[in-house]
PDB file of C-alpha atoms and ligand atoms in Angstrom:
ATOM      1  CA  MET A  43       0.899  16.669  34.910  1.00 45.00           C
ATOM      2  CA  SER A  44      -1.521  14.890  32.443  1.00 52.00           C
ATOM      3  CA  GLY A  45      -2.453  11.433  32.366  1.00 84.00           C
ATOM      4  CA  ARG A  46      -1.798   8.867  29.964  1.00 92.00           C
ATOM      5  CA  ARG A  47      -3.174   9.924  25.947  1.00 96.00           C
ATOM      6  CA  SER A  48      -2.536   9.566  22.437  1.00 97.00           C
ATOM      7  CA  ILE A  49      -1.611  13.173  20.514  1.00 98.00           C
ATOM      8  CA  VAL A  50      -2.150  12.681  16.619  1.00 98.00           C
ATOM      9  CA  ILE A  51      -0.244  15.135  14.263  1.00 98.00           C
ATOM     10  CA  PHE A  52      -1.959  15.630  10.886  1.00 97.00           C
ATOM     11  CA  GLY A  53      -1.494  17.506   7.852  1.00 96.00           C
ATOM     12  CA  PRO A  54      -0.507  17.195   4.028  1.00 96.00           C
ATOM     13  CA  PRO A  55       2.387  15.200   2.890  1.00 96.00           C
ATOM     14  CA  GLY A  56       5.213  17.872   3.374  1.00 95.00           C
ATOM     15  CA  ALA A  57       3.617  19.813   5.829  1.00 97.00           C
ATOM     16  CA  GLY A  58       6.337  18.418   8.872  1.00 96.00           C
ATOM     17  CA  LYS A  59       4.120  16.184  10.587  1.00 97.00           C
ATOM     18  CA  GLY A  60       7.633  14.192  10.797  1.00 95.00           C
ATOM     19  CA  THR A  61      10.542  17.150  11.937  1.00 94.00           C
ATOM     20  CA  GLN A  62       7.452  17.639  14.603  1.00 97.00           C
ATOM     21  CA  ALA A  63       7.552  14.570  15.661  1.00 97.00           C
ATOM     22  CA  SER A  64      11.171  14.155  16.123  1.00 94.00           C
ATOM     23  CA  ARG A  65      11.075  17.629  18.696  1.00 96.00           C
ATOM     24  CA  LEU A  66       8.062  16.100  20.306  1.00 97.00           C
ATOM     25  CA  ILE A  67       9.409  12.793  21.336  1.00 96.00           C
ATOM     26  CA  ARG A  68      12.831  13.745  21.912  1.00 95.00           C
ATOM     27  CA  ASP A  69      11.385  16.314  25.075  1.00 95.00           C
ATOM     28  CA  PHE A  70       7.710  14.688  25.645  1.00 94.00           C
ATOM     29  CA  GLY A  71       8.582  10.804  24.981  1.00 92.00           C
ATOM     30  CA  PHE A  72       6.545   9.720  23.438  1.00 95.00           C
ATOM     31  CA  GLU A  73       5.562   5.765  21.694  1.00 96.00           C
ATOM     32  CA  TYR A  74       6.074   7.097  18.305  1.00 97.00           C
ATOM     33  CA  ILE A  75       4.224   5.738  15.647  1.00 98.00           C
ATOM     34  CA  ALA A  76       4.462   6.448  12.137  1.00 97.00           C
ATOM     35  CA  THR A  77       2.772   4.262   9.735  1.00 98.00           C
ATOM     36  CA  GLY A  78       5.003   5.905   6.232  1.00 96.00           C
ATOM     37  CA  GLU A  79       7.994   4.642   7.940  1.00 94.00           C
ATOM     38  CA  ILE A  80       6.467   1.109   9.231  1.00 96.00           C
ATOM     39  CA  LEU A  81       5.144   0.251   5.669  1.00 96.00           C
ATOM     40  CA  ARG A  82       9.079   2.063   4.456  1.00 94.00           C
ATOM     41  CA  GLN A  83      10.967  -0.493   6.420  1.00 93.00           C
ATOM     42  CA  ALA A  84       8.259  -3.257   5.481  1.00 96.00           C
ATOM     43  CA  ILE A  85       9.123  -2.487   1.916  1.00 95.00           C
ATOM     44  CA  ALA A  86      12.931  -1.844   2.803  1.00 92.00           C
ATOM     45  CA  GLY A  87      12.657  -5.447   4.207  1.00 95.00           C
ATOM     46  CA  ASP A  88      11.417  -7.223   1.425  1.00 97.00           C
ATOM     47  CA  THR A  89       8.463  -8.609   3.786  1.00 97.00           C
ATOM     48  CA  GLU A  90       5.079 -10.255   3.411  1.00 96.00           C
ATOM     49  CA  LEU A  91       3.938  -6.598   4.438  1.00 96.00           C
ATOM     50  CA  GLY A  92       5.629  -4.438   2.327  1.00 96.00           C
ATOM     51  CA  ARG A  93       5.032  -6.468  -0.319  1.00 97.00           C
ATOM     52  CA  ARG A  94       1.298  -6.030   0.084  1.00 97.00           C
ATOM     53  CA  ALA A  95       1.937  -2.289   0.411  1.00 97.00           C
ATOM     54  CA  LYS A  96       4.505  -1.307  -2.302  1.00 96.00           C
ATOM     55  CA  GLY A  97       2.844  -0.806  -4.982  1.00 96.00           C
ATOM     56  CA  TYR A  98       1.123   1.957  -2.943  1.00 97.00           C
ATOM     57  CA  VAL A  99       3.112   3.935  -1.785  1.00 96.00           C
ATOM     58  CA  GLU A 100       5.497   4.214  -4.841  1.00 94.00           C
ATOM     59  CA  THR A 101       2.346   5.654  -6.093  1.00 95.00           C
ATOM     60  CA  GLY A 102       1.117   7.306  -3.105  1.00 95.00           C
ATOM     61  CA  SER A 103      -2.267   6.139  -3.180  1.00 96.00           C
ATOM     62  CA  LEU A 104      -3.501   5.088   0.470  1.00 97.00           C
ATOM     63  CA  VAL A 105      -2.816   0.923   1.554  1.00 98.00           C
ATOM     64  CA  PRO A 106      -5.928  -0.386   2.248  1.00 98.00           C
ATOM     65  CA  ASP A 107      -7.544   0.375   6.120  1.00 97.00           C
ATOM     66  CA  GLU A 108      -7.537  -3.583   5.897  1.00 96.00           C
ATOM     67  CA  VAL A 109      -3.617  -3.238   6.004  1.00 97.00           C
ATOM     68  CA  VAL A 110      -2.915  -0.327   7.752  1.00 97.00           C
ATOM     69  CA  ILE A 111      -5.544  -0.574  11.038  1.00 97.00           C
ATOM     70  CA  PRO A 112      -3.726  -3.811  12.822  1.00 95.00           C
ATOM     71  CA  ILE A 113      -0.485  -2.967  12.410  1.00 96.00           C
ATOM     72  CA  VAL A 114      -1.552   0.892  14.747  1.00 97.00           C
ATOM     73  CA  GLU A 115      -4.008  -1.249  16.808  1.00 95.00           C
ATOM     74  CA  GLU A 116      -1.370  -4.509  17.002  1.00 95.00           C
ATOM     75  CA  ARG A 117       1.401  -1.531  18.177  1.00 95.00           C
ATOM     76  CA  MET A 118      -1.170  -0.022  20.865  1.00 95.00           C
ATOM     77  CA  ARG A 119      -2.058  -3.249  22.425  1.00 93.00           C
ATOM     78  CA  ALA A 120       1.515  -4.426  22.530  1.00 93.00           C
ATOM     79  CA  THR A 121       3.169  -1.226  24.172  1.00 92.00           C
ATOM     80  CA  ARG A 122       3.344  -1.825  27.589  1.00 87.00           C
ATOM     81  CA  GLY A 123       3.854   1.002  29.881  1.00 87.00           C
ATOM     82  CA  ASN A 124       2.610   3.733  30.639  1.00 89.00           C
ATOM     83  CA  ARG A 125       3.955   5.554  28.275  1.00 93.00           C
ATOM     84  CA  SER A 126       1.623   8.495  25.720  1.00 96.00           C
ATOM     85  CA  PHE A 127       1.682   8.086  21.928  1.00 97.00           C
ATOM     86  CA  LEU A 128       2.248  10.051  19.709  1.00 98.00           C
ATOM     87  CA  LEU A 129       0.324   8.939  15.571  1.00 98.00           C
ATOM     88  CA  ASP A 130       2.128  10.831  12.208  1.00 98.00           C
ATOM     89  CA  GLY A 131       0.493   9.801   9.409  1.00 97.00           C
ATOM     90  CA  PHE A 132      -2.781   7.898  11.368  1.00 98.00           C
ATOM     91  CA  PRO A 133      -5.886   8.570  10.577  1.00 98.00           C
ATOM     92  CA  ARG A 134      -6.058   9.116   7.029  1.00 97.00           C
ATOM     93  CA  THR A 135      -9.515   7.733   6.473  1.00 97.00           C
ATOM     94  CA  ILE A 136     -12.623   7.435   8.608  1.00 97.00           C
ATOM     95  CA  PRO A 137     -12.448   4.312   9.424  1.00 97.00           C
ATOM     96  CA  GLN A 138      -8.840   4.046  11.093  1.00 98.00           C
ATOM     97  CA  ALA A 139     -10.552   7.610  12.954  1.00 98.00           C
ATOM     98  CA  GLU A 140     -12.666   5.539  14.438  1.00 97.00           C
ATOM     99  CA  MET A 141     -10.545   3.228  14.764  1.00 97.00           C
ATOM    100  CA  LEU A 142      -8.260   4.918  16.823  1.00 97.00           C
ATOM    101  CA  PHE A 143     -10.457   6.855  19.028  1.00 96.00           C
ATOM    102  CA  GLU A 144     -11.874   3.617  20.878  1.00 96.00           C
ATOM    103  CA  ALA A 145      -8.848   1.978  21.348  1.00 95.00           C
ATOM    104  CA  ALA A 146      -6.948   4.151  22.011  1.00 96.00           C
ATOM    105  CA  LYS A 147      -9.713   5.022  25.069  1.00 95.00           C
ATOM    106  CA  ARG A 148      -9.362   1.071  25.714  1.00 94.00           C
ATOM    107  CA  VAL A 149      -5.236   1.207  26.199  1.00 94.00           C
ATOM    108  CA  GLY A 150      -6.150   4.087  28.597  1.00 94.00           C
ATOM    109  CA  ALA A 151      -4.588   6.479  26.562  1.00 96.00           C
ATOM    110  CA  PRO A 152      -7.481   8.617  24.296  1.00 96.00           C
ATOM    111  CA  VAL A 153      -7.224  11.012  21.952  1.00 97.00           C
ATOM    112  CA  GLU A 154      -6.304  14.450  23.638  1.00 96.00           C
ATOM    113  CA  LYS A 155      -4.987  16.773  20.935  1.00 97.00           C
ATOM    114  CA  VAL A 156      -4.991  16.618  17.105  1.00 97.00           C
ATOM    115  CA  VAL A 157      -2.535  19.089  15.529  1.00 98.00           C
ATOM    116  CA  TYR A 158      -3.309  19.884  12.371  1.00 97.00           C
ATOM    117  CA  LEU A 159      -0.328  21.999  10.332  1.00 97.00           C
ATOM    118  CA  ASN A 160      -2.287  24.024   7.562  1.00 97.00           C
ATOM    119  CA  THR A 161      -0.180  23.461   4.319  1.00 96.00           C
ATOM    120  CA  PRO A 162      -0.308  25.742   1.021  1.00 96.00           C
ATOM    121  CA  ASP A 163       0.507  23.225  -1.766  1.00 94.00           C
ATOM    122  CA  GLU A 164       3.341  25.148  -3.038  1.00 94.00           C
ATOM    123  CA  VAL A 165       4.874  24.699  -0.089  1.00 95.00           C
ATOM    124  CA  VAL A 166       4.489  21.477   0.612  1.00 94.00           C
ATOM    125  CA  LEU A 167       5.810  20.489  -3.093  1.00 93.00           C
ATOM    126  CA  GLU A 168       8.589  23.062  -2.656  1.00 92.00           C
ATOM    127  CA  ARG A 169       9.659  20.857   0.729  1.00 94.00           C
ATOM    128  CA  LEU A 170       9.417  16.989  -1.120  1.00 95.00           C
ATOM    129  CA  THR A 171      10.878  17.651  -3.323  1.00 93.00           C
ATOM    130  CA  GLN A 172      14.168  18.931  -1.584  1.00 94.00           C
ATOM    131  CA  ARG A 173      14.030  16.783   1.202  1.00 95.00           C
ATOM    132  CA  ARG A 174      16.176  13.768   1.736  1.00 95.00           C
ATOM    133  CA  GLN A 175      16.174  11.532   4.387  1.00 93.00           C
ATOM    134  CA  CYS A 176      18.397   9.069   6.304  1.00 94.00           C
ATOM    135  CA  ARG A 177      18.883   5.249   4.913  1.00 91.00           C
ATOM    136  CA  LEU A 178      19.313   3.870   9.087  1.00 90.00           C
ATOM    137  CA  CYS A 179      18.161   6.176  11.647  1.00 90.00           C
ATOM    138  CA  GLY A 180      14.948   7.904   9.198  1.00 89.00           C
ATOM    139  CA  ALA A 181      16.328  11.543  10.634  1.00 91.00           C
ATOM    140  CA  VAL A 182      14.733  14.371   7.994  1.00 92.00           C
ATOM    141  CA  TYR A 183      16.798  16.737   6.097  1.00 94.00           C
ATOM    142  CA  ASN A 184      16.034  19.710   3.234  1.00 94.00           C
ATOM    143  CA  LEU A 185      18.991  20.320   1.386  1.00 94.00           C
ATOM    144  CA  VAL A 186      17.789  24.265   0.831  1.00 93.00           C
ATOM    145  CA  THR A 187      16.379  25.095   4.893  1.00 90.00           C
ATOM    146  CA  MET A 188      18.257  21.662   6.429  1.00 92.00           C
ATOM    147  CA  PRO A 189      20.444  21.186   4.835  1.00 96.00           C
ATOM    148  CA  PRO A 190      23.322  17.706   6.646  1.00 96.00           C
ATOM    149  CA  LYS A 191      26.447  18.973   8.279  1.00 97.00           C
ATOM    150  CA  GLU A 192      28.363  16.866   5.511  1.00 96.00           C
ATOM    151  CA  SER A 193      26.839  16.186   1.966  1.00 94.00           C
ATOM    152  CA  GLY A 194      25.099  13.103   1.332  1.00 95.00           C
ATOM    153  CA  LYS A 195      25.904  11.562   5.292  1.00 96.00           C
ATOM    154  CA  CYS A 196      23.888  11.858   8.316  1.00 97.00           C
ATOM    155  CA  ASP A 197      24.767  14.699  11.276  1.00 97.00           C
ATOM    156  CA  GLY A 198      23.656  11.648  14.073  1.00 95.00           C
ATOM    157  CA  CYS A 199      24.312   8.447  12.768  1.00 97.00           C
ATOM    158  CA  GLY A 200      26.566   9.288   9.447  1.00 97.00           C
ATOM    159  CA  GLY A 201      24.007   6.837   7.688  1.00 96.00           C
ATOM    160  CA  ARG A 202      23.396   7.705   3.614  1.00 96.00           C
ATOM    161  CA  ILE A 203      21.240   9.941   2.546  1.00 96.00           C
ATOM    162  CA  TYR A 204      19.130   9.647  -0.113  1.00 94.00           C
ATOM    163  CA  GLN A 205      15.750  10.788  -1.358  1.00 93.00           C
ATOM    164  CA  ARG A 206      12.461   9.085  -1.254  1.00 91.00           C
ATOM    165  CA  ASP A 207      10.578   7.150  -4.237  1.00 89.00           C
ATOM    166  CA  ASP A 208       8.299   9.226  -3.928  1.00 93.00           C
ATOM    167  CA  ASP A 209       9.291  12.661  -3.162  1.00 94.00           C
ATOM    168  CA  LYS A 210       9.499  12.783  -7.407  1.00 90.00           C
ATOM    169  CA  GLU A 211       6.989  16.571  -8.231  1.00 91.00           C
ATOM    170  CA  GLU A 212       4.575  13.498 -10.182  1.00 93.00           C
ATOM    171  CA  THR A 213       3.646  11.812  -7.140  1.00 94.00           C
ATOM    172  CA  VAL A 214       3.643  14.249  -4.771  1.00 94.00           C
ATOM    173  CA  ARG A 215       0.922  16.220  -7.218  1.00 95.00           C
ATOM    174  CA  THR A 216      -1.073  12.167  -6.472  1.00 96.00           C
ATOM    175  CA  ARG A 217      -0.292  12.328  -3.070  1.00 96.00           C
ATOM    176  CA  LEU A 218      -1.748  15.962  -2.239  1.00 96.00           C
ATOM    177  CA  LYS A 219      -4.550  14.832  -4.438  1.00 96.00           C
ATOM    178  CA  VAL A 220      -5.598  12.063  -2.111  1.00 96.00           C
ATOM    179  CA  PHE A 221      -4.867  14.431   0.916  1.00 96.00           C
ATOM    180  CA  GLU A 222      -7.524  16.086  -0.391  1.00 95.00           C
ATOM    181  CA  ALA A 223      -9.789  13.436  -1.875  1.00 94.00           C
ATOM    182  CA  GLN A 224      -9.717  10.745   0.591  1.00 90.00           C
ATOM    183  CA  THR A 225      -8.073  12.152   4.011  1.00 92.00           C
ATOM    184  CA  ARG A 226      -8.874  16.379   4.741  1.00 91.00           C
ATOM    185  CA  ASP A 227     -12.649  14.347   6.219  1.00 93.00           C
ATOM    186  CA  VAL A 228     -10.350  13.266   9.081  1.00 96.00           C
ATOM    187  CA  MET A 229     -10.231  16.315  10.254  1.00 96.00           C
ATOM    188  CA  GLN A 230     -14.355  16.727  10.557  1.00 95.00           C
ATOM    189  CA  PHE A 231     -13.684  13.755  12.103  1.00 96.00           C
ATOM    190  CA  TYR A 232     -11.878  15.598  15.164  1.00 97.00           C
ATOM    191  CA  ARG A 233     -13.921  19.137  14.734  1.00 97.00           C
ATOM    192  CA  ASP A 234     -17.064  17.268  15.579  1.00 97.00           C
ATOM    193  CA  ARG A 235     -14.742  15.983  18.945  1.00 96.00           C
ATOM    194  CA  GLY A 236     -13.660  19.436  19.476  1.00 96.00           C
ATOM    195  CA  LEU A 237      -9.911  18.680  19.820  1.00 97.00           C
ATOM    196  CA  VAL A 238      -7.962  19.621  17.136  1.00 97.00           C
ATOM    197  CA  LEU A 239      -5.555  22.993  17.117  1.00 97.00           C
ATOM    198  CA  GLU A 240      -4.769  23.834  14.046  1.00 97.00           C
ATOM    199  CA  ILE A 241      -1.140  25.702  13.054  1.00 97.00           C
ATOM    200  CA  ASP A 242       0.089  27.277  10.402  1.00 96.00           C
ATOM    201  CA  GLY A 243       2.863  24.849   8.457  1.00 96.00           C
ATOM    202  CA  ALA A 244       4.636  27.014   6.704  1.00 96.00           C
ATOM    203  CA  LEU A 245       5.845  28.912   9.795  1.00 96.00           C
ATOM    204  CA  PRO A 246       9.559  28.069  10.368  1.00 94.00           C
ATOM    205  CA  VAL A 247       9.600  24.747  12.313  1.00 94.00           C
ATOM    206  CA  GLU A 248      10.680  25.986  15.757  1.00 95.00           C
ATOM    207  CA  GLN A 249       7.716  28.720  15.903  1.00 96.00           C
ATOM    208  CA  SER A 250       5.564  25.980  15.708  1.00 96.00           C
ATOM    209  CA  TYR A 251       6.987  23.655  17.778  1.00 97.00           C
ATOM    210  CA  ALA A 252       6.608  26.402  20.076  1.00 96.00           C
ATOM    211  CA  THR A 253       3.050  26.470  20.013  1.00 96.00           C
ATOM    212  CA  ILE A 254       2.789  23.038  19.859  1.00 97.00           C
ATOM    213  CA  ALA A 255       4.501  22.134  22.573  1.00 96.00           C
ATOM    214  CA  GLU A 256       2.708  24.981  25.041  1.00 96.00           C
ATOM    215  CA  SER A 257      -0.387  23.318  23.838  1.00 95.00           C
ATOM    216  CA  LEU A 258       0.105  19.925  24.609  1.00 94.00           C
ATOM    217  CA  GLY A 259       1.151  21.202  28.546  1.00 86.00           C
ATOM    218  CA  GLU A 260       3.928  19.579  31.256  1.00 65.00           C
ATOM    219  CA  VAL A 261       7.063  18.039  29.580  1.00 53.00           C
ATOM    220  CA  GLN A 262       6.541  14.161  30.377  1.00 50.00           C
TER     221      GLN A 262
HETATM  222  P1  AP5 B 570       3.858   9.239   5.318  1.00 58.56           P
HETATM  223  O1  AP5 B 570       5.647   8.898   5.215  1.00 58.56           O
HETATM  224  O2  AP5 B 570       2.701   9.430   6.193  1.00 58.56           O
HETATM  225  O3  AP5 B 570       3.775  10.949   4.275  1.00 58.56           O
HETATM  226  P2  AP5 B 570       3.411  11.952   4.091  1.00 58.56           P
HETATM  227  O4  AP5 B 570       1.775  12.285   4.731  1.00 58.56           O
HETATM  228  O5  AP5 B 570       2.518  11.855   2.929  1.00 58.56           O
HETATM  229  O6  AP5 B 570       4.574  12.688   4.694  1.00 58.56           O
HETATM  230  P3  AP5 B 570       5.345  13.163   4.394  1.00 58.56           P
HETATM  231  O7  AP5 B 570       6.333  12.112   5.159  1.00 58.56           O
HETATM  232  O8  AP5 B 570       5.961  13.663   3.287  1.00 58.56           O
HETATM  233  O9  AP5 B 570       5.731  14.108   5.188  1.00 58.56           O
HETATM  234  P4  AP5 B 570       5.383  15.049   6.766  1.00 58.56           P
HETATM  235  O10 AP5 B 570       4.707  16.241   6.994  1.00 58.56           O
HETATM  236  O11 AP5 B 570       6.324  14.427   7.767  1.00 58.56           O
HETATM  237  O12 AP5 B 570       6.931  16.696   6.295  1.00 58.56           O
HETATM  238  P5  AP5 B 570       8.512  16.123   6.930  1.00 58.56           P
HETATM  239  O13 AP5 B 570       8.631  16.317   8.153  1.00 58.56           O
HETATM  240  O14 AP5 B 570       8.949  15.123   5.546  1.00 58.56           O
HETATM  241  O15 AP5 B 570       3.444   8.072   3.744  1.00 58.56           O
HETATM  242  C1  AP5 B 570       4.306   7.796   2.652  1.00 58.56           C
HETATM  243  C2  AP5 B 570       2.820   6.536   2.051  1.00 58.56           C
HETATM  244  O16 AP5 B 570       2.053   5.936   2.768  1.00 58.56           O
HETATM  245  C3  AP5 B 570       1.504   7.550   1.919  1.00 58.56           C
HETATM  246  O17 AP5 B 570       1.634   8.013   0.654  1.00 58.56           O
HETATM  247  C4  AP5 B 570       0.878   6.104   2.077  1.00 58.56           C
HETATM  248  O18 AP5 B 570       0.738   5.226   0.503  1.00 58.56           O
HETATM  249  C5  AP5 B 570       1.330   5.240   3.126  1.00 58.56           C
HETATM  250  N1  AP5 B 570       0.337   5.817   3.809  1.00 58.56           N
HETATM  251  C6  AP5 B 570       0.824   5.753   5.268  1.00 58.56           C
HETATM  252  N2  AP5 B 570       0.148   6.065   6.573  1.00 58.56           N
HETATM  253  C7  AP5 B 570      -1.099   5.679   6.041  1.00 58.56           C
HETATM  254  C8  AP5 B 570      -2.274   5.228   6.776  1.00 58.56           C
HETATM  255  N3  AP5 B 570      -2.744   5.758   7.610  1.00 58.56           N
HETATM  256  N4  AP5 B 570      -3.112   4.964   5.678  1.00 58.56           N
HETATM  257  C9  AP5 B 570      -3.304   4.226   4.035  1.00 58.56           C
HETATM  258  N5  AP5 B 570      -1.383   4.869   3.965  1.00 58.56           N
HETATM  259  C10 AP5 B 570      -0.716   5.266   4.078  1.00 58.56           C
HETATM  260  O19 AP5 B 570       9.269  17.716   6.555  1.00 58.56           O
HETATM  261  C11 AP5 B 570       9.161  17.798   4.549  1.00 58.56           C
HETATM  262  C12 AP5 B 570       9.706  18.723   4.308  1.00 58.56           C
HETATM  263  O20 AP5 B 570      10.820  19.855   4.645  1.00 58.56           O
HETATM  264  C13 AP5 B 570      11.654  18.019   5.178  1.00 58.56           C
HETATM  265  O21 AP5 B 570      13.012  18.502   4.006  1.00 58.56           O
HETATM  266  C14 AP5 B 570      11.663  19.306   6.356  1.00 58.56           C
HETATM  267  O22 AP5 B 570      12.897  19.551   6.355  1.00 58.56           O
HETATM  268  C15 AP5 B 570      11.233  20.201   5.084  1.00 58.56           C
HETATM  269  N6  AP5 B 570      10.268  20.765   6.683  1.00 58.56           N
HETATM  270  C16 AP5 B 570       9.317  20.515   7.582  1.00 58.56           C
HETATM  271  N7  AP5 B 570       8.853  21.445   8.429  1.00 58.56           N
HETATM  272  C17 AP5 B 570       8.763  22.521   7.853  1.00 58.56           C
HETATM  273  C18 AP5 B 570       9.061  24.209   8.182  1.00 58.56           C
HETATM  274  N8  AP5 B 570       8.079  24.249   9.520  1.00 58.56           N
HETATM  275  N9  AP5 B 570      10.033  25.154   7.531  1.00 58.56           N
HETATM  276  C19 AP5 B 570      11.003  24.871   6.235  1.00 58.56           C
HETATM  277  N10 AP5 B 570      10.817  22.883   5.939  1.00 58.56           N
HETATM  278  C20 AP5 B 570      10.146  22.067   6.802  1.00 58.56           C
END
C-alpha cells in the first residue's frame, strides 16, 4: 500500500475532473479539496470569501492567488489523520503549484501524480452547456449523457438540479481562454518533475477511470 500522498486532477473546464474525482473518493477515500466548489459554496452563503470571489467566478476569470492559496494551505494543515489528498481545480498558476508542492511535503503527503485530462475545446463546450448539478450534494449530471432519473431532481439526495452561472456558452469560452493563457503552464511544472499521467478526456467516463484507478494502485 502507498503512503500518504497528494494527487492532482488537472484539465480544462469540463474535462471531467469532478466526475472522475467522485469515483476516486468512493474507491480511495481521499480528502477532497476542490477550490471551485469551495468558492461556489462561499458565494452561495454570501461569506466574505464569497463576496471577494464572486465577480471572478461569474465571469470565468481566476480568483487571485492571495485569496485561493491560503484556503488550500489551511485545509491541508487542518486535516487530521492519515488520509491522502485529491486536489481538483488547484493549482491553476505557477505560484499555486509551487505552494502545493511545498505544503504537501510539509504535511507528509507529497504530490505523487498529476492526472491530466486532455480534452478538446469542442468536447468541453458541448458538455458544459448540458451540465447540471445538485444544489444540495453537488452531484454532477449531463442532460445528454448522464441525466438524473427524475427531471430536475438529484438521484442521490433528492436535491434540486441547477445550471451553474458560469456554464453559459460565452463564459465557458472565457474559461477556456483563461486555461490556455494562465493555467496550461502548470502542466510543464509537473512534466519537469515527471509526475504527469495524461489521459484522453474525450473517452467514456468509465474507460478513463479504469486507467486512472489502476495507475494509483491499491485502493486504500
Ligand atoms: P472549477 O469549479 O474548478 O471549474 P473548472 O475547472 O472550469 O471545471 P468544471 O467544474 O467546469 O469541469 P470538470 O472538469 O470538473 O468537469 P465535470 O466532471 O463537471 O472552477 C470554477 C471557477 O472558480 C473558475 O473559473 C475560477 O473563477 C474559480 N477558481 C477555482 N479554482 C481556482 C483556483 N485554483 N485559482 C483561481 N480561481 C479558481 O464534467 C463536465 C460535464 O461533462 C458534466 O455534465 C459531466 O457529466 C460530463 N462528463 C464528464 N466526463 C465525461 C465523459 N468522459 N464523457 C461524457 N461526458 C462527461
